[in-house]
Amino acid sequence: MKTMRMSPRMSRKRNPGEPSYEMSGTRLEATTDSTYLGIIIQNDLGWEKQTQHAVTKATRVLNFIKCNFYMCSKSVKERLYLTLVRPHLEYGVAAWNPYKNCHQSALEKVQHRAARFVQGDYKRVSSVTEMLCSLGWERLTDRRETHQVTQLYKIINQDIDIGSSDHLKPKLQRNRRGNNTQFDIPHFTSTAYSNSFFPRTTRLWNDPIKTSLTSLPTRPSETATWTTS
């Protein structure tokens, strides 16, 4: 088994120095990305390759369905998409969420093609937005945000073992409207960190109107106790 190493590339320099690592006298070859639990992590913390991977897998399955189930009813086609295609677009989205418009658009286009297939409408003048509304399908971007806010809710309530004390600092002055527990937005100096999980999801958490935080269940017995000094 070949061992490789990946170093985060966060420097603003044009030609940052490349560190060298060895293990048992063998120099480790550098790589710009690595796959962990099915998620492609890049050294610049971007999501280009993961997006392309998700789009490719989902498109492959969607094309198979279109070739073999084109005579089925609308309900069967919809169930096939929701069961076999969309999970590829949303695998692990609590951990990754592309922030560039081109990547978001690439994911949405797969759902748009699926909507035309389910509705059996390939006319150029037809509105895909209206098709999505008719089917009751949310935008994938909105669904990813919901997944991430739900993940943050579970972290706050200690439903999953992820430490948050270093990332979530409760606001001293809370907003009377919406969510009772709001957090300071972490300071960031790079676009990659600004769009990483905690800074990005904290902004969503503090905006209950945008992400419907008021619909989250309230469990006082399990809510974490926050102290400020």
GROMACS .gro file of C-alpha atoms in nm:
model
  229
    1MET     CA    1   0.000   0.000   0.000
    2LYS     CA    2   0.139   0.336  -0.106
    3THR     CA    3   0.160   0.601   0.166
    4MET     CA    4   0.113   0.964   0.068
    5ARG     CA    5   0.078   1.289   0.257
    6MET     CA    6  -0.124   1.604   0.200
    7SER     CA    7  -0.028   1.946   0.334
    8PRO     CA    8  -0.290   2.225   0.362
    9ARG     CA    9  -0.220   2.502   0.110
   10MET     CA   10  -0.341   2.815   0.285
   11SER     CA   11  -0.050   3.051   0.214
   12ARG     CA   12  -0.108   3.369   0.011
   13LYS     CA   13   0.241   3.340  -0.137
   14ARG     CA   14   0.272   3.256  -0.505
   15ASN     CA   15   0.538   2.994  -0.441
   16PRO     CA   16   0.509   2.875  -0.081
   17GLY     CA   17   0.772   2.636   0.044
   18GLU     CA   18   0.681   2.267   0.021
   19PRO     CA   19   0.768   2.071   0.337
   20SER     CA   20   0.924   1.728   0.309
   21TYR     CA   21   0.824   1.430   0.523
   22GLU     CA   22   0.977   1.089   0.566
   23MET     CA   23   0.858   0.768   0.728
   24SER     CA   24   1.100   0.486   0.806
   25GLY     CA   25   1.352   0.644   0.573
   26THR     CA   26   1.106   0.668   0.284
   27ARG     CA   27   1.007   1.009   0.154
   28LEU     CA   28   0.630   1.054   0.140
   29GLU     CA   29   0.493   1.162  -0.196
   30ALA     CA   30   0.280   1.476  -0.190
   31THR     CA   31  -0.080   1.483  -0.309
   32THR     CA   32  -0.328   1.768  -0.349
   33ASP     CA   33  -0.633   1.570  -0.238
   34SER     CA   34  -0.732   1.267  -0.037
   35THR     CA   35  -1.054   1.067  -0.001
   36TYR     CA   36  -1.184   1.006   0.350
   37LEU     CA   37  -1.510   0.818   0.410
   38GLY     CA   38  -1.614   0.889   0.052
   39ILE     CA   39  -1.547   1.265   0.070
   40ILE     CA   40  -1.266   1.414  -0.140
   41ILE     CA   41  -1.073   1.665   0.071
   42GLN     CA   42  -0.845   1.907  -0.113
   43ASN     CA   43  -0.542   2.073   0.038
   44ASP     CA   44  -0.687   2.418  -0.041
   45LEU     CA   45  -1.014   2.323   0.138
   46GLY     CA   46  -1.211   2.367  -0.185
   47TRP     CA   47  -1.485   2.134  -0.305
   48GLU     CA   48  -1.427   2.125  -0.680
   49LYS     CA   49  -1.330   1.758  -0.699
   50GLN     CA   50  -1.596   1.643  -0.453
   51THR     CA   51  -1.860   1.831  -0.650
   52GLN     CA   52  -1.744   1.680  -0.977
   53HIS     CA   53  -1.740   1.334  -0.818
   54ALA     CA   54  -2.097   1.371  -0.685
   55VAL     CA   55  -2.227   1.509  -1.016
   56THR     CA   56  -2.063   1.229  -1.215
   57LYS     CA   57  -2.206   0.950  -0.998
   58ALA     CA   58  -2.554   1.103  -0.985
   59THR     CA   59  -2.559   1.168  -1.362
   60ARG     CA   60  -2.453   0.814  -1.437
   61VAL     CA   61  -2.742   0.673  -1.231
   62LEU     CA   62  -2.990   0.926  -1.371
   63ASN     CA   63  -2.896   0.835  -1.729
   64PHE     CA   64  -2.947   0.467  -1.651
   65ILE     CA   65  -3.292   0.541  -1.508
   66LYS     CA   66  -3.386   0.755  -1.809
   67CYS     CA   67  -3.289   0.475  -2.048
   68ASN     CA   68  -3.469   0.196  -1.863
   69PHE     CA   69  -3.770   0.355  -1.692
   70TYR     CA   70  -3.889   0.617  -1.941
   71MET     CA   71  -4.225   0.438  -1.977
   72CYS     CA   72  -4.298   0.438  -1.604
   73SER     CA   73  -4.545   0.664  -1.428
   74LYS     CA   74  -4.451   1.001  -1.285
   75SER     CA   75  -4.466   0.869  -0.927
   76VAL     CA   76  -4.227   0.583  -1.008
   77LYS     CA   77  -3.981   0.817  -1.181
   78GLU     CA   78  -3.989   1.054  -0.886
   79ARG     CA   79  -3.929   0.773  -0.639
   80LEU     CA   80  -3.635   0.649  -0.846
   81TYR     CA   81  -3.475   0.993  -0.842
   82LEU     CA   82  -3.529   1.049  -0.470
   83THR     CA   83  -3.402   0.701  -0.384
   84LEU     CA   84  -3.117   0.641  -0.627
   85VAL     CA   85  -2.994   0.977  -0.758
   86ARG     CA   86  -3.032   1.251  -0.498
   87PRO     CA   87  -2.845   1.058  -0.226
   88HIS     CA   88  -2.531   1.081  -0.443
   89LEU     CA   89  -2.569   1.460  -0.456
   90GLU     CA   90  -2.619   1.485  -0.081
   91TYR     CA   91  -2.380   1.226   0.056
   92GLY     CA   92  -2.203   1.371   0.359
   93VAL     CA   93  -2.326   1.727   0.295
   94ALA     CA   94  -2.321   1.797   0.668
   95ALA     CA   95  -1.942   1.794   0.626
   96TRP     CA   96  -1.905   1.958   0.285
   97ASN     CA   97  -2.101   2.235   0.116
   98PRO     CA   98  -1.962   2.405  -0.196
   99TYR     CA   99  -1.966   2.783  -0.171
  100LYS     CA  100  -1.876   2.874  -0.530
  101ASN     CA  101  -2.169   2.944  -0.763
  102CYS     CA  102  -2.031   2.722  -1.039
  103HIS     CA  103  -2.020   2.420  -0.807
  104GLN     CA  104  -2.367   2.487  -0.667
  105SER     CA  105  -2.501   2.526  -1.020
  106ALA     CA  106  -2.346   2.195  -1.130
  107LEU     CA  107  -2.531   2.011  -0.855
  108GLU     CA  108  -2.859   2.190  -0.921
  109LYS     CA  109  -2.844   2.107  -1.294
  110VAL     CA  110  -2.863   1.735  -1.216
  111GLN     CA  111  -3.186   1.792  -1.026
  112HIS     CA  112  -3.317   2.010  -1.309
  113ARG     CA  113  -3.260   1.729  -1.558
  114ALA     CA  114  -3.433   1.489  -1.322
  115ALA     CA  115  -3.733   1.723  -1.291
  116ARG     CA  116  -3.773   1.734  -1.670
  117PHE     CA  117  -3.753   1.353  -1.683
  118VAL     CA  118  -4.013   1.306  -1.409
  119GLN     CA  119  -4.249   1.561  -1.564
  120GLY     CA  120  -4.181   1.435  -1.917
  121ASP     CA  121  -4.133   1.792  -2.033
  122TYR     CA  122  -3.824   1.876  -2.238
  123LYS     CA  123  -3.957   2.193  -2.403
  124ARG     CA  124  -3.708   2.477  -2.402
  125VAL     CA  125  -3.981   2.726  -2.311
  126SER     CA  126  -4.089   2.526  -2.004
  127SER     CA  127  -3.985   2.658  -1.665
  128VAL     CA  128  -3.779   2.418  -1.455
  129THR     CA  129  -3.852   2.632  -1.150
  130GLU     CA  130  -4.223   2.570  -1.193
  131MET     CA  131  -4.156   2.197  -1.233
  132LEU     CA  132  -3.964   2.193  -0.905
  133CYS     CA  133  -4.246   2.377  -0.730
  134SER     CA  134  -4.501   2.135  -0.873
  135LEU     CA  135  -4.298   1.838  -0.750
  136GLY     CA  136  -4.234   1.999  -0.412
  137TRP     CA  137  -3.856   1.964  -0.445
  138GLU     CA  138  -3.641   2.208  -0.250
  139ARG     CA  139  -3.325   2.351  -0.398
  140LEU     CA  140  -3.027   2.133  -0.314
  141THR     CA  141  -2.851   2.443  -0.178
  142ASP     CA  142  -3.133   2.494   0.075
  143ARG     CA  143  -3.130   2.127   0.170
  144ARG     CA  144  -2.754   2.136   0.233
  145GLU     CA  145  -2.795   2.436   0.460
  146THR     CA  146  -3.068   2.255   0.651
  147HIS     CA  147  -2.841   1.952   0.694
  148GLN     CA  148  -2.560   2.169   0.828
  149VAL     CA  149  -2.779   2.362   1.070
  150THR     CA  150  -2.923   2.032   1.195
  151GLN     CA  151  -2.568   1.905   1.243
  152LEU     CA  152  -2.479   2.215   1.444
  153TYR     CA  153  -2.793   2.167   1.654
  154LYS     CA  154  -2.679   1.813   1.737
  155ILE     CA  155  -2.331   1.940   1.828
  156ILE     CA  156  -2.472   2.205   2.060
  157ASN     CA  157  -2.699   1.952   2.231
  158GLN     CA  158  -2.414   1.699   2.254
  159ASP     CA  159  -2.595   1.438   2.046
  160ILE     CA  160  -2.269   1.373   1.862
  161ASP     CA  161  -1.920   1.375   2.004
  162ILE     CA  162  -1.774   1.684   1.837
  163GLY     CA  163  -1.618   1.950   2.056
  164SER     CA  164  -1.751   2.299   2.001
  165SER     CA  165  -1.603   2.512   2.279
  166ASP     CA  166  -1.318   2.632   2.057
  167HIS     CA  167  -1.552   2.729   1.774
  168LEU     CA  168  -1.877   2.848   1.931
  169LYS     CA  169  -1.876   3.150   2.160
  170PRO     CA  170  -2.224   3.262   2.276
  171LYS     CA  171  -2.316   3.623   2.218
  172LEU     CA  172  -2.329   3.835   2.531
  173GLN     CA  173  -2.621   4.032   2.387
  174ARG     CA  174  -2.888   3.813   2.234
  175ASN     CA  175  -3.147   3.897   1.977
  176ARG     CA  176  -3.500   3.903   2.118
  177ARG     CA  177  -3.638   3.768   1.792
  178GLY     CA  178  -3.585   3.414   1.669
  179ASN     CA  179  -3.323   3.183   1.816
  180ASN     CA  180  -3.245   3.236   2.186
  181THR     CA  181  -2.890   3.103   2.162
  182GLN     CA  182  -2.679   3.290   1.912
  183PHE     CA  183  -2.304   3.283   1.864
  184ASP     CA  184  -2.029   3.522   1.764
  185ILE     CA  185  -1.908   3.478   1.408
  186PRO     CA  186  -1.549   3.348   1.418
  187HIS     CA  187  -1.287   3.583   1.279
  188PHE     CA  188  -1.147   3.469   0.946
  189THR     CA  189  -0.877   3.586   0.708
  190SER     CA  190  -0.935   3.348   0.418
  191THR     CA  191  -1.230   3.258   0.197
  192ALA     CA  192  -1.177   2.888   0.261
  193TYR     CA  193  -1.207   2.927   0.639
  194SER     CA  194  -1.498   3.170   0.606
  195ASN     CA  195  -1.692   2.900   0.422
  196SER     CA  196  -1.586   2.610   0.643
  197PHE     CA  197  -1.841   2.440   0.868
  198PHE     CA  198  -1.843   2.646   1.189
  199PRO     CA  199  -1.819   3.004   1.050
  200ARG     CA  200  -2.067   2.937   0.770
  201THR     CA  201  -2.317   2.740   0.977
  202THR     CA  202  -2.296   2.989   1.263
  203ARG     CA  203  -2.411   3.262   1.025
  204LEU     CA  204  -2.706   3.044   0.926
  205TRP     CA  205  -2.781   2.960   1.288
  206ASN     CA  206  -2.799   3.328   1.378
  207ASP     CA  207  -3.048   3.388   1.095
  208PRO     CA  208  -3.361   3.185   1.186
  209ILE     CA  209  -3.574   3.343   0.914
  210LYS     CA  210  -3.346   3.218   0.639
  211THR     CA  211  -3.304   2.863   0.765
  212SER     CA  212  -3.628   2.811   0.959
  213LEU     CA  213  -3.446   2.753   1.284
  214THR     CA  214  -3.772   2.799   1.473
  215SER     CA  215  -3.880   2.458   1.344
  216LEU     CA  216  -3.598   2.284   1.531
  217PRO     CA  217  -3.721   2.088   1.834
  218THR     CA  218  -3.655   2.227   2.179
  219ARG     CA  219  -3.513   1.993   2.439
  220PRO     CA  220  -3.421   2.194   2.749
  221SER     CA  221  -3.299   1.886   2.935
  222GLU     CA  222  -3.035   1.820   2.671
  223THR     CA  223  -2.945   2.177   2.579
  224ALA     CA  224  -2.583   2.260   2.651
  225THR     CA  225  -2.515   2.507   2.929
  226TRP     CA  226  -2.312   2.805   2.815
  227THR     CA  227  -2.110   3.016   3.057
  228THR     CA  228  -1.937   3.345   2.989
  229SER     CA  229  -1.658   3.503   3.182
   0.00000   0.00000   0.00000
